[in-house]
Short mmCIF file of C-alpha atoms and ligand atoms in Angstrom, two decimals:
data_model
loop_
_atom_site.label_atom_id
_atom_site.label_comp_id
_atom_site.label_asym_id
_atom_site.label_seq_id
_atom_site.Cartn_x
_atom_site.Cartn_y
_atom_site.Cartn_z
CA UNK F 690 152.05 -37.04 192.46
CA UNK F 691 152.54 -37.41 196.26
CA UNK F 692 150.09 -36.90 198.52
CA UNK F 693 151.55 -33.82 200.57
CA UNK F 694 152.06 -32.51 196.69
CA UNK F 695 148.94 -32.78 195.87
CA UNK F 696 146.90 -31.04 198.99
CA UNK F 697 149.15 -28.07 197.88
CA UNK F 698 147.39 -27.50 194.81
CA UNK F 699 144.19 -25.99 194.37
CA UNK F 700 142.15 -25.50 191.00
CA UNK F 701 140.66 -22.04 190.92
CA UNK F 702 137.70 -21.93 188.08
CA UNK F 703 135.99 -18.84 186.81
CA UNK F 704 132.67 -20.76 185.01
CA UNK F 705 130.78 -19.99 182.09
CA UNK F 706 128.26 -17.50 181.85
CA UNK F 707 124.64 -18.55 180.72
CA UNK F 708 122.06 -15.97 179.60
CA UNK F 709 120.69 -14.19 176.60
CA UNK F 710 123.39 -11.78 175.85
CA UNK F 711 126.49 -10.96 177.87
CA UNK F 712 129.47 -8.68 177.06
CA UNK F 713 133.12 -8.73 178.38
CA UNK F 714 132.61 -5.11 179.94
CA UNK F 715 135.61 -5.27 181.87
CA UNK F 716 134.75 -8.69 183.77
CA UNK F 717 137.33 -10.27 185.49
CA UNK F 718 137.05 -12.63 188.61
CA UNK F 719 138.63 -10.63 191.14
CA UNK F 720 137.41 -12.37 194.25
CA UNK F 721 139.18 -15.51 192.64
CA UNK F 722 141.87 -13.21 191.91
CA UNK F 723 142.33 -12.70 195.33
CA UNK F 724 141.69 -16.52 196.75
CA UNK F 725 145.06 -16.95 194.38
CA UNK F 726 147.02 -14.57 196.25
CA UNK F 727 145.98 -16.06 199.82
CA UNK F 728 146.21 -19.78 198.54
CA UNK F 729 150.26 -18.32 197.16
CA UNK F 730 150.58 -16.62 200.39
CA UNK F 731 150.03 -20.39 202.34
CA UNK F 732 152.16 -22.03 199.84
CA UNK F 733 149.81 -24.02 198.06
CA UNK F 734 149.97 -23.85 194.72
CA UNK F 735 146.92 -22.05 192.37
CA UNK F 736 146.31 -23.30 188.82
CA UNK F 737 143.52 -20.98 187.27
CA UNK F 738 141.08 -21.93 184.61
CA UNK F 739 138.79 -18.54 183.49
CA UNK F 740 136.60 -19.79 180.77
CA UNK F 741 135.84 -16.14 180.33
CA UNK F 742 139.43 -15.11 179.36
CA UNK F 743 138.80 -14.01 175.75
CA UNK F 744 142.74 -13.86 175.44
CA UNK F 745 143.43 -17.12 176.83
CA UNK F 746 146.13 -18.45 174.51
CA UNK F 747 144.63 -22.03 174.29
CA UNK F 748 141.84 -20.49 172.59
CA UNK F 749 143.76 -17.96 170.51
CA UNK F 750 145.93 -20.70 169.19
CA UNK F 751 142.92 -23.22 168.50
CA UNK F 752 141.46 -20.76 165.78
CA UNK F 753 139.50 -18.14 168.61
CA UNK F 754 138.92 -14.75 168.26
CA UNK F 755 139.45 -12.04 171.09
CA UNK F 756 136.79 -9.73 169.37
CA UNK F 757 137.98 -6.85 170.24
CA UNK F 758 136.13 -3.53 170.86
CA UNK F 759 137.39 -0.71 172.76
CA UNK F 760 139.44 0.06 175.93
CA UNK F 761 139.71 -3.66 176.30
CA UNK F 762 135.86 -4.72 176.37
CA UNK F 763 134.52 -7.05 173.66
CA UNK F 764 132.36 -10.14 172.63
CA UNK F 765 132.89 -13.44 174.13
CA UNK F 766 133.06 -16.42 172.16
CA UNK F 767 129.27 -17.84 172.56
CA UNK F 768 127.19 -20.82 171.27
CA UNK F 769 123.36 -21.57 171.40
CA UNK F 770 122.82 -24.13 173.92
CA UNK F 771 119.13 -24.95 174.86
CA UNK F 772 116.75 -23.00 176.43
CA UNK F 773 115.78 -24.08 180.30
CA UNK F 774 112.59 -25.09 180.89
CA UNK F 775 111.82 -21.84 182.60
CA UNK F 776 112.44 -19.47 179.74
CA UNK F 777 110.65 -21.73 176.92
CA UNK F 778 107.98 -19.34 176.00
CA UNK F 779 110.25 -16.37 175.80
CA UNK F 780 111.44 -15.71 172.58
CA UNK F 781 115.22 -15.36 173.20
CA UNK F 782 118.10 -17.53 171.87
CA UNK F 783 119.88 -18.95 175.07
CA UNK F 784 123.55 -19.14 174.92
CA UNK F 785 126.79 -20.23 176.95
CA UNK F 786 129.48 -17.50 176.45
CA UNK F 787 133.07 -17.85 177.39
CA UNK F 788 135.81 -20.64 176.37
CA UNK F 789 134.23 -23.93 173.98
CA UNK F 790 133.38 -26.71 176.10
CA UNK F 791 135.92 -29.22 174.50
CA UNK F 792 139.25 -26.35 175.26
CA UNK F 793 137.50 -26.97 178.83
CA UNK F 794 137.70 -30.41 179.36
CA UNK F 795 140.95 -30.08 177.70
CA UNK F 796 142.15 -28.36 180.57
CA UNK F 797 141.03 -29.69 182.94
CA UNK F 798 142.46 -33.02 182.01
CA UNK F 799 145.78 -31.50 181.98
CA UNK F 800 145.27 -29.90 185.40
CA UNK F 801 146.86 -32.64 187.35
CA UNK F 802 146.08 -33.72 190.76
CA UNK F 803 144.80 -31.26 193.31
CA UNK F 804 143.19 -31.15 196.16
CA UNK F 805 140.02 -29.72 195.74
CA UNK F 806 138.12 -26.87 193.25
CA UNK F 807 137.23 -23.61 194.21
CA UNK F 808 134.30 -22.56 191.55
CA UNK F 809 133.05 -18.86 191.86
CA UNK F 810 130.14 -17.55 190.67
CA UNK F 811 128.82 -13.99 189.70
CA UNK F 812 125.09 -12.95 188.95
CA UNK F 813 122.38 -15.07 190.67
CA UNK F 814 120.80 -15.21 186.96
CA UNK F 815 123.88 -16.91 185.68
CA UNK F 816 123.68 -19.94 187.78
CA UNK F 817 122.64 -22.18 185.00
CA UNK F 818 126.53 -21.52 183.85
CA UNK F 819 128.35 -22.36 186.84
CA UNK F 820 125.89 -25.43 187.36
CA UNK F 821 126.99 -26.90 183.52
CA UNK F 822 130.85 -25.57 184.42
CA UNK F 823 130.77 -27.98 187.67
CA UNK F 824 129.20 -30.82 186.09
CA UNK F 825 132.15 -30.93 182.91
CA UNK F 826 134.60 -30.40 185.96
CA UNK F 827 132.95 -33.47 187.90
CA UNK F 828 133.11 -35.26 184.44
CA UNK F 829 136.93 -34.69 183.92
CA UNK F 830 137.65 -34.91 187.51
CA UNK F 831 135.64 -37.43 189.60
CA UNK F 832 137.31 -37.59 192.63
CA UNK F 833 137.86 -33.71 193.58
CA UNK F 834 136.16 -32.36 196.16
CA UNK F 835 134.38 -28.83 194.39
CA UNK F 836 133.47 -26.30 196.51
CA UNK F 837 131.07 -23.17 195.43
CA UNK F 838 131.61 -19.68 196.49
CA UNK F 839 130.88 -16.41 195.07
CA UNK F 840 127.87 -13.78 194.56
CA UNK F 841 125.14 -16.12 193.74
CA UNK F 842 126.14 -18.99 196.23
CA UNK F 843 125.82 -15.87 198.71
CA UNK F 844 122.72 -14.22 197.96
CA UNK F 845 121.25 -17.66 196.99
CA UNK F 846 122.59 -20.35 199.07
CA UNK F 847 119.08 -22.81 199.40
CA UNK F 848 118.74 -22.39 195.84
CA UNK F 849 122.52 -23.01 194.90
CA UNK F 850 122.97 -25.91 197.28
CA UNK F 851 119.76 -27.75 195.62
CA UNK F 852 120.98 -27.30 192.14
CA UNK F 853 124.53 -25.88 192.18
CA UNK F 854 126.42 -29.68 192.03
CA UNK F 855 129.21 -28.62 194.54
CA UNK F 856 130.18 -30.86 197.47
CA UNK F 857 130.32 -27.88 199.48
CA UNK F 858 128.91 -24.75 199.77
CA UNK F 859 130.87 -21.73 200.76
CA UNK F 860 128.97 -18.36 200.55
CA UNK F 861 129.62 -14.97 202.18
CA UNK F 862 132.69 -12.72 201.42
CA UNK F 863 136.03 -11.83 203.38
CA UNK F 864 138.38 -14.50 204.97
CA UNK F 865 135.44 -16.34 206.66
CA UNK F 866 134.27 -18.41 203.09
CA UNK F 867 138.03 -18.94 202.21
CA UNK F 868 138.83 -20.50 205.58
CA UNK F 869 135.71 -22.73 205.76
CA UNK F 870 136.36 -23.93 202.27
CA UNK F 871 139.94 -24.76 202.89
CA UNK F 872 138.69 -27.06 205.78
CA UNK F 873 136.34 -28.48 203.00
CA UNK F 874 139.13 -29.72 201.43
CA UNK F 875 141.22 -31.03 204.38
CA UNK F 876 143.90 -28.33 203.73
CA UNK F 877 145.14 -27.36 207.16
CA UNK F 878 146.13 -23.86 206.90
CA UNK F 879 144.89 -20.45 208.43
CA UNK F 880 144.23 -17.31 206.02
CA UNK F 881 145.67 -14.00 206.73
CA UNK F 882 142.98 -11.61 208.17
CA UNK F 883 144.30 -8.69 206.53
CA UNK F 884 144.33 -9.86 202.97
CA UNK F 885 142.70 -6.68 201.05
CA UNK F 886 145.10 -4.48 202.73
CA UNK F 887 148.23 -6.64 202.14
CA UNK F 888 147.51 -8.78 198.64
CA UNK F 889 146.69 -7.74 195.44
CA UNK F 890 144.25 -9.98 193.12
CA UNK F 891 146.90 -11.95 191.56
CA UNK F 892 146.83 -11.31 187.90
CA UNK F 893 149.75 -13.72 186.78
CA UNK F 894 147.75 -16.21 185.83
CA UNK F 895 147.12 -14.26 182.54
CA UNK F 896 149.29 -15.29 179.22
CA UNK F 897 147.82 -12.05 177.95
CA UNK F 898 146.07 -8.75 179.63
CA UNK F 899 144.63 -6.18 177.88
CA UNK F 900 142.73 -4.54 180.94
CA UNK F 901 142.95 -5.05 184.63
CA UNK F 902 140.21 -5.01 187.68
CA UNK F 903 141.08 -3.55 190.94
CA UNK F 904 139.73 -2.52 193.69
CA UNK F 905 140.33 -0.08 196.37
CA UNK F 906 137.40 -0.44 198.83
CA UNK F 907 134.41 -2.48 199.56
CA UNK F 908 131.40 -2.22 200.56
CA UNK F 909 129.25 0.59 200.40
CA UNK F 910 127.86 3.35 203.21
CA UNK F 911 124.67 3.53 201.67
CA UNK F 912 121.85 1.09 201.79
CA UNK F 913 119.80 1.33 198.40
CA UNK F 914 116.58 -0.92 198.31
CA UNK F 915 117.40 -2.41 194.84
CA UNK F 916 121.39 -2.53 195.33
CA UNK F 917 122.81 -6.17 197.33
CA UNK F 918 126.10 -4.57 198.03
CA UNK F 919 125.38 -4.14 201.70
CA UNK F 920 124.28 -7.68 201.59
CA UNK F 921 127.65 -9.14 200.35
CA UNK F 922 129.96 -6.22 202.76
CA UNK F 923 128.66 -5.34 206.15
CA UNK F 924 130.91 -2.43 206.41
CA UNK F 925 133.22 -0.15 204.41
CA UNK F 926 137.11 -0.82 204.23
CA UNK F 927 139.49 1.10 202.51
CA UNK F 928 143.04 0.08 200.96
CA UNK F 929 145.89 2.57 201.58
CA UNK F 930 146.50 4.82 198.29
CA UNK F 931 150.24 4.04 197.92
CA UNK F 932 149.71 0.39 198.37
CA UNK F 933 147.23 0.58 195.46
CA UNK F 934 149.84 2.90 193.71
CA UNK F 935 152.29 -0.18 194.10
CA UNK F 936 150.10 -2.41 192.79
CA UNK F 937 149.05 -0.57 189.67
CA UNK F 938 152.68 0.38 188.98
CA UNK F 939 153.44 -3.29 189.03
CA UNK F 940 150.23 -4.24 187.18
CA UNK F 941 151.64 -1.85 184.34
CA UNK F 942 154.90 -3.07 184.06
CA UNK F 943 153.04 -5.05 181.08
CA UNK F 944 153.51 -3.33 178.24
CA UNK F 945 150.13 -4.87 177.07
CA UNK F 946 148.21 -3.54 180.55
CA UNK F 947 146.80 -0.09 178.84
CA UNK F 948 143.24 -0.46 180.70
CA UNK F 949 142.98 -0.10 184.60
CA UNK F 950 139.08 -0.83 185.54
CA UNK F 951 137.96 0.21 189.34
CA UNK F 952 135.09 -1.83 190.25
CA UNK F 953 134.47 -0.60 193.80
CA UNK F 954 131.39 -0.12 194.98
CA UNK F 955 131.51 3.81 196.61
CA UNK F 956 135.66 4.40 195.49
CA UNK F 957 134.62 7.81 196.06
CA UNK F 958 134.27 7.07 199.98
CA UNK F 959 137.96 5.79 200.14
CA UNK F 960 140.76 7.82 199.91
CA UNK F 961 140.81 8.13 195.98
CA UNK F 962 141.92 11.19 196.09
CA UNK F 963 145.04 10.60 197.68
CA UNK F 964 145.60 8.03 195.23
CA UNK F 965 144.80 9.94 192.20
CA UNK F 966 147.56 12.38 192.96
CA UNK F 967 149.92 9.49 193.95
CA UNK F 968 149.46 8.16 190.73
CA UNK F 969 150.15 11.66 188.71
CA UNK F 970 153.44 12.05 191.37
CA UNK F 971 154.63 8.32 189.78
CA UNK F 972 153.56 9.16 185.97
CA UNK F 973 151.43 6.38 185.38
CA UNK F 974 150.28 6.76 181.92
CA UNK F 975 147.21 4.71 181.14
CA UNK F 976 143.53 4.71 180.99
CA UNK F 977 141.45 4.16 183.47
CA UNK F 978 137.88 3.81 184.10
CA UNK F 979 135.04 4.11 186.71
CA UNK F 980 132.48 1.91 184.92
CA UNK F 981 130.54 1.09 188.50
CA UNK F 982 128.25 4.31 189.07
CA UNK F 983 130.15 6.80 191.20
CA UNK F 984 128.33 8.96 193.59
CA UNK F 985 127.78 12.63 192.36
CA UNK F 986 127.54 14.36 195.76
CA UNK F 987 131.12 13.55 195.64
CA UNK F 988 132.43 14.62 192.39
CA UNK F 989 133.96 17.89 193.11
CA UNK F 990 136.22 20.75 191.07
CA UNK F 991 139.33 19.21 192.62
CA UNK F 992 138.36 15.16 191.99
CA UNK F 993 137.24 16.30 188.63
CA UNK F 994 140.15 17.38 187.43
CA UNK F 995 142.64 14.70 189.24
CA UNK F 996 140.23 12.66 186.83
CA UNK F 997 141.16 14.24 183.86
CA UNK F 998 144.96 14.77 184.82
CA UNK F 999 145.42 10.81 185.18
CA UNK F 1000 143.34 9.98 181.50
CA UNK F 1001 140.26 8.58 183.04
CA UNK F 1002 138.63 7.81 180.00
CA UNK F 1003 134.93 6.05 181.48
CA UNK F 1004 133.20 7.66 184.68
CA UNK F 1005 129.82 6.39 185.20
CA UNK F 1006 127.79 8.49 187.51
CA UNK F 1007 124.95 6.53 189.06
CA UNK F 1008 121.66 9.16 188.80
CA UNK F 1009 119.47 6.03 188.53
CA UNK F 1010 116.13 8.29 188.75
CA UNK F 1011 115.39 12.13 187.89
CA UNK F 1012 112.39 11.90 190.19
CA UNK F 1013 113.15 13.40 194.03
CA UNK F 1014 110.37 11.21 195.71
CA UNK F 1015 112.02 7.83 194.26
CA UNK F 1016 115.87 8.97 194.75
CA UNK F 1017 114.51 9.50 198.64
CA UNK F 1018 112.92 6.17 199.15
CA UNK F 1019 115.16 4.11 197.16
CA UNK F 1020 118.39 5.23 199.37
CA UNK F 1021 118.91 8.78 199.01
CA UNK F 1022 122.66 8.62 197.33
CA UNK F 1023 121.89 11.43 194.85
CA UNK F 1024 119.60 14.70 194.16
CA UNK F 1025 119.27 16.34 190.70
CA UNK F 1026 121.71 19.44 192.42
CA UNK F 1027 124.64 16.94 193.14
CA UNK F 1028 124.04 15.35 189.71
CA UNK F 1029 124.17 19.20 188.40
CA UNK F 1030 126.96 20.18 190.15
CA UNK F 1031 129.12 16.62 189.27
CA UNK F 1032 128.50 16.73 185.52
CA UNK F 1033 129.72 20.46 185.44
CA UNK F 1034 132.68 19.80 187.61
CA UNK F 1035 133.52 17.22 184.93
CA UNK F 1036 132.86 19.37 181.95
CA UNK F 1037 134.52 22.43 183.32
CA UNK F 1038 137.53 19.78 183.76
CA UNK F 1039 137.66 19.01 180.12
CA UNK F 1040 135.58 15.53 179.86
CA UNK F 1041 133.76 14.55 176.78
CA UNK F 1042 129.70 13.68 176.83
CA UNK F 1043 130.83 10.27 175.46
CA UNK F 1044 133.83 9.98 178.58
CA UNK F 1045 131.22 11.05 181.14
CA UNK F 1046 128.02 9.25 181.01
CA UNK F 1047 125.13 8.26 183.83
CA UNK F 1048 123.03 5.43 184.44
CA UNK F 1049 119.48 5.73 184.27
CA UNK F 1050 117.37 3.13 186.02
CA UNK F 1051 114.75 1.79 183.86
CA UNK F 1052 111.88 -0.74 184.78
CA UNK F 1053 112.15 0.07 188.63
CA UNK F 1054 109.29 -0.95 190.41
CA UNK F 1055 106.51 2.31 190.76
CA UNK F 1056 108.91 4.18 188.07
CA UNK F 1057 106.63 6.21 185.35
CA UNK F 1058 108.20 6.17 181.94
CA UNK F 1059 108.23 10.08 182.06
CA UNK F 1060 110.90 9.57 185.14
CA UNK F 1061 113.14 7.70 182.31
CA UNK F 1062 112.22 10.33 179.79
CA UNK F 1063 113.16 13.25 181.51
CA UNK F 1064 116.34 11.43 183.10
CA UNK F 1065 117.36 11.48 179.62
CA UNK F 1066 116.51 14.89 178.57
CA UNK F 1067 118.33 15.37 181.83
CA UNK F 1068 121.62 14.05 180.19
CA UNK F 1069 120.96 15.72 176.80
CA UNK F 1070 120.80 19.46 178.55
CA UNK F 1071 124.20 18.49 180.67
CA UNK F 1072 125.50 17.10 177.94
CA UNK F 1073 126.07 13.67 179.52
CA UNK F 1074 125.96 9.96 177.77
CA UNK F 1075 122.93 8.49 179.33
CA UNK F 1076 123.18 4.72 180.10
CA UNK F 1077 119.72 2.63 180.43
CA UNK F 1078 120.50 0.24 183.04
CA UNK F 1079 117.69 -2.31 183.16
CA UNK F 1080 116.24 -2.96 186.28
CA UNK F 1081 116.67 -6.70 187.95
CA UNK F 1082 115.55 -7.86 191.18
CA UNK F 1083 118.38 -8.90 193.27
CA UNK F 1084 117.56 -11.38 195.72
CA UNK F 1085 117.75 -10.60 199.38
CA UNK F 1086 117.71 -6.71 198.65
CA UNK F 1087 114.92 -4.77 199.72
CA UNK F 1088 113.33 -4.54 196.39
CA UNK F 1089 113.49 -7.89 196.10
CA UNK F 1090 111.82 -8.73 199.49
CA UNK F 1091 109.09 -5.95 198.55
CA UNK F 1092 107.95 -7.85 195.02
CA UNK F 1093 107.58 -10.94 196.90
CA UNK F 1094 104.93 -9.37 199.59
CA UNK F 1095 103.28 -7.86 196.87
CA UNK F 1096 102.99 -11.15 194.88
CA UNK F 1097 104.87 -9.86 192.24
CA UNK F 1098 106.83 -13.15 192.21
CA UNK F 1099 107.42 -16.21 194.38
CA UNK F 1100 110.49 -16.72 196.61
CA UNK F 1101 111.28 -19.99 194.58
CA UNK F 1102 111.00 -18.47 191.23
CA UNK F 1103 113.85 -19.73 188.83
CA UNK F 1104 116.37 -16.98 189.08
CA UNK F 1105 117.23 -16.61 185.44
CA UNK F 1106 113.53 -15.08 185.04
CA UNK F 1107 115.07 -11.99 186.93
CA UNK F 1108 117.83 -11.17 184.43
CA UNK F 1109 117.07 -7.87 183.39
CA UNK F 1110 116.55 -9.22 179.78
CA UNK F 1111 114.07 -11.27 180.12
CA UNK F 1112 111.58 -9.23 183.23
CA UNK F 1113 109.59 -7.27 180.92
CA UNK F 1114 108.97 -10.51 178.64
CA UNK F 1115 106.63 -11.74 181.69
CA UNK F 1116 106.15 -9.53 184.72
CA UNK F 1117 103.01 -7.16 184.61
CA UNK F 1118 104.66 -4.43 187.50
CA UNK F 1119 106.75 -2.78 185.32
CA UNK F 1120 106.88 -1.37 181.61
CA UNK F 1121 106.16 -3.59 178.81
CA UNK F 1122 108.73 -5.02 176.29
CA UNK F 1123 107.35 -2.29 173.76
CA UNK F 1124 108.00 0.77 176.45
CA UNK F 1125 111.74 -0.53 177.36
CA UNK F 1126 111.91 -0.75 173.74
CA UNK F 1127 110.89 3.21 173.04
CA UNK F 1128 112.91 4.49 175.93
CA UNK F 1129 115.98 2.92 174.56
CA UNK F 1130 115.56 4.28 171.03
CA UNK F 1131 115.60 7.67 172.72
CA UNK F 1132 118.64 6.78 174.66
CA UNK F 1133 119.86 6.10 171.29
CA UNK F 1134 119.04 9.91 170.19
CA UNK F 1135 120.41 11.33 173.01
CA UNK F 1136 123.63 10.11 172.34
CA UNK F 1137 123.58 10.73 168.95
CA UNK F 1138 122.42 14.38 169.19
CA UNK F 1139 125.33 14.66 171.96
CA UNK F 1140 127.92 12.95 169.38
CA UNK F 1141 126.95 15.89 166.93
CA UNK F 1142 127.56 18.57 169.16
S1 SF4 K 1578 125.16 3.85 196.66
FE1 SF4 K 1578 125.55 2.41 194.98
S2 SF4 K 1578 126.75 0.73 195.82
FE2 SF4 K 1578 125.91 1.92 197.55
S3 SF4 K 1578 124.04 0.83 198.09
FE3 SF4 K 1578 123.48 2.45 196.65
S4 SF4 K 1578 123.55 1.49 194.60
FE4 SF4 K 1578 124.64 0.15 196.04
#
């Protein structure tokens, strides 16, 4: 391969994820996604590798399973791998979920030259995945320059440039990372600015696509203490609804596409109206979903039903906590009233308890276990799927910064510890394993008793 050739091509690699459970729940690597379009849009060439694409056809043709569940979601192929010295004395299995390490190397030894690697990363709690992902990709390819970017090379850039592997570090979000990482690589090219307004994430890397991620927005106008997204977006920016509209019209042209997923963080901010009725003027016919805790005060008669008119079949509304004191001092996005009003906008508009459900905050700091119990009493009366959503100190948010002054936990403390899954197994702030385990059995008979009705 020639030299000019080769600084045209980029390898784009969405890495293992490494924990104690994980669930394809609509994950796809849309920041990566994006980086494709912007590399096509320079003319260099993007070869993806997603070891988290449960329908990549490498692995359906070796023998893998897509484990399928519903509206696209399912298991990911997984395998015990050995626990980190950190998490000995906790008794969870660790495991590596996504593609089998040999399919990997596999590809990557097929990749061909190319100028550098562009590794993402998600969770800051998942690091141990993209750390083992770089070091097969270093293994297969010793001479490319790998460069980190993502959510946990963000929020924890010390920590990911003393264990992370990379050559380079690029955290932050926007153009700014992009650019600095093509200069990592020598590749002499400038980024569009306005890249969320004029790309879309550039799905045709896929061989098959059961769902798709978009977004419409980012960032969020609120400022909750246990929530990073102001950390990763300074401001709010909006797409324009038809553009969107284009881009889920030619998303859909794939037979196979039946799932549309909106990920944003406040979509209710943006003009999602406007699109919503764009979308019913076109005759889109799919399901879509608002898995990402949508804010109540919102969710109005008209939204409501523009919901229901366009098959929304998932809309997560983010109550978080029942208790007015906490709702005030973590952020003030919702108040019982709005969380009234929204879940009888949506009933009145024809949604199901099981299509409407709300996430309950459990284990925050200073919550009682009456808060979660009467959160989900709170559902049961409205008739609303409650969904326990574990807490997990994100580092850099306020919450975070707050556990550290109190001594909760050190700044240095192995980030895995903070997955949600493995907190109450050590930390002595919040609710035992016992009490997470009670409140979810009662999550369980809420649902149940609203499944009967
Ligand atoms: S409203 Fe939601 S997205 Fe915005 S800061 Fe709060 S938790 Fe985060």
């Amino acid at each position: 391969m020639t030299e000019s050739r080769k600084a045209r091509r980029v390898l784009l690699v969405n890495p293992w994820i490494e924990d104690v459970s994980a669930y394809d729940y609509w994950l796809k690597p849309v920041g990566l996604l994006y980086i494709s379009s912007i590399l096509r849009d320079l003319g260099i060439e993007p070869i993806l590798v997603d070891c988290l694409d449960r329908y990549d056809s490498d692995f359906l043709s070796s023998g893998g399973e897509s484990q399928e569940k519903y509206f696209g979601t399912g298991k990911f192929h997984e395998v015990v791998i050995s626990k980190p010295e950190s998490m000995k004395h906790i008794p969870r299995k660790f495991k590596r979920f996504g593609i089998p390490e040999e399919l990997l190397r596999r590809k990557l030894r097929s990749t061909g030259e190319v100028a550098g690697v562009f590794v993402t990363s998600m969770m800051t709690y998942w690091y141990n995945g993209a750390v083992d992902t770089i070091r097969v990709i270093r293994e297969e390819l010793p001479t490319a320059r790998i460069v980190l970017g993502g959510i946990y090379a963000t929020l924890l850039p010390d920590h990911a440039a003393a264990n992370c592997g990379a050559d380079f570090l690029c955290p932050g979000t926007g153009i700014a990372p992009i650019k600095k990482a093509l200069e990592c690589l020598g590749i002499n090219a400038i980024p569009r600015e306005d890249w969320f307004t004029a790309l879309d994430p550039d799905y045709s890397h896929y061989t098959r696509l059961p769902y798709a991620v978009l977004l419409t927005s980012l960032g969020c106008p609120y400022r909750c203490t246990y929530c990073a997204s102001g950390k990763l977006w300074k401001g709010f920016s909006k797409r324009d609804p038809v553009a969107i509209a284009d881009s889920i019209e030619n998303l859909t042209d794939r037979e196979e596409t039946e799932d549309v997923v909106f990920f944003d963080d406040a979509i209710l901010f943006g003009d999602f109206k406007a699109l919503l009725k764009e979308l019913l003027k076109r005759k889109i016919v799919r399901r879509f979903h608002l898995p990402n805790g949508v804010h109540a005060r919102l969710l109005d008669e008209e939204m409501a039903g523009l919901l229901y008119d366009n098959n929304f079949k998932t809309i997560k509304l983010g109550l978080e906590t029942s208790d007015p004191s906490m709702q005030l001092s973590t952020g003030g996005k919702v108040t019982n009233e709005d969380f009234f009003k929204a879940a009888k906008n949506l009933a009145n508009a024809g949604f199901t308890s099981r299509e409407m459900s709300a996430y309950i905050m459990l284990n925050l700091p200073g919550q009682k276990v009456e808060d979660v119990e009467r959160s989900l009493e709170m559902c049961g009366e409205l008739g609303v799927y409650p969904s326990l959503n574990e807490f997990t100190p994100i580092p850099g948010t306020e919450q975070w910064k707050t556990l550290i002054e109190d001594g909760v936990f050190d700044e240095g403390i192995d980030p895995l510890l903070l997955d949600n899954s493995l907190l109450p197994h050590w930390w002595k702030k919040g609710m035992n394993a016992s009490q997470v385990q009670a409140l979810k059995e009662m999550e369980w008979k809420v649902r149940r008793s609203l499944d009967g009705k």
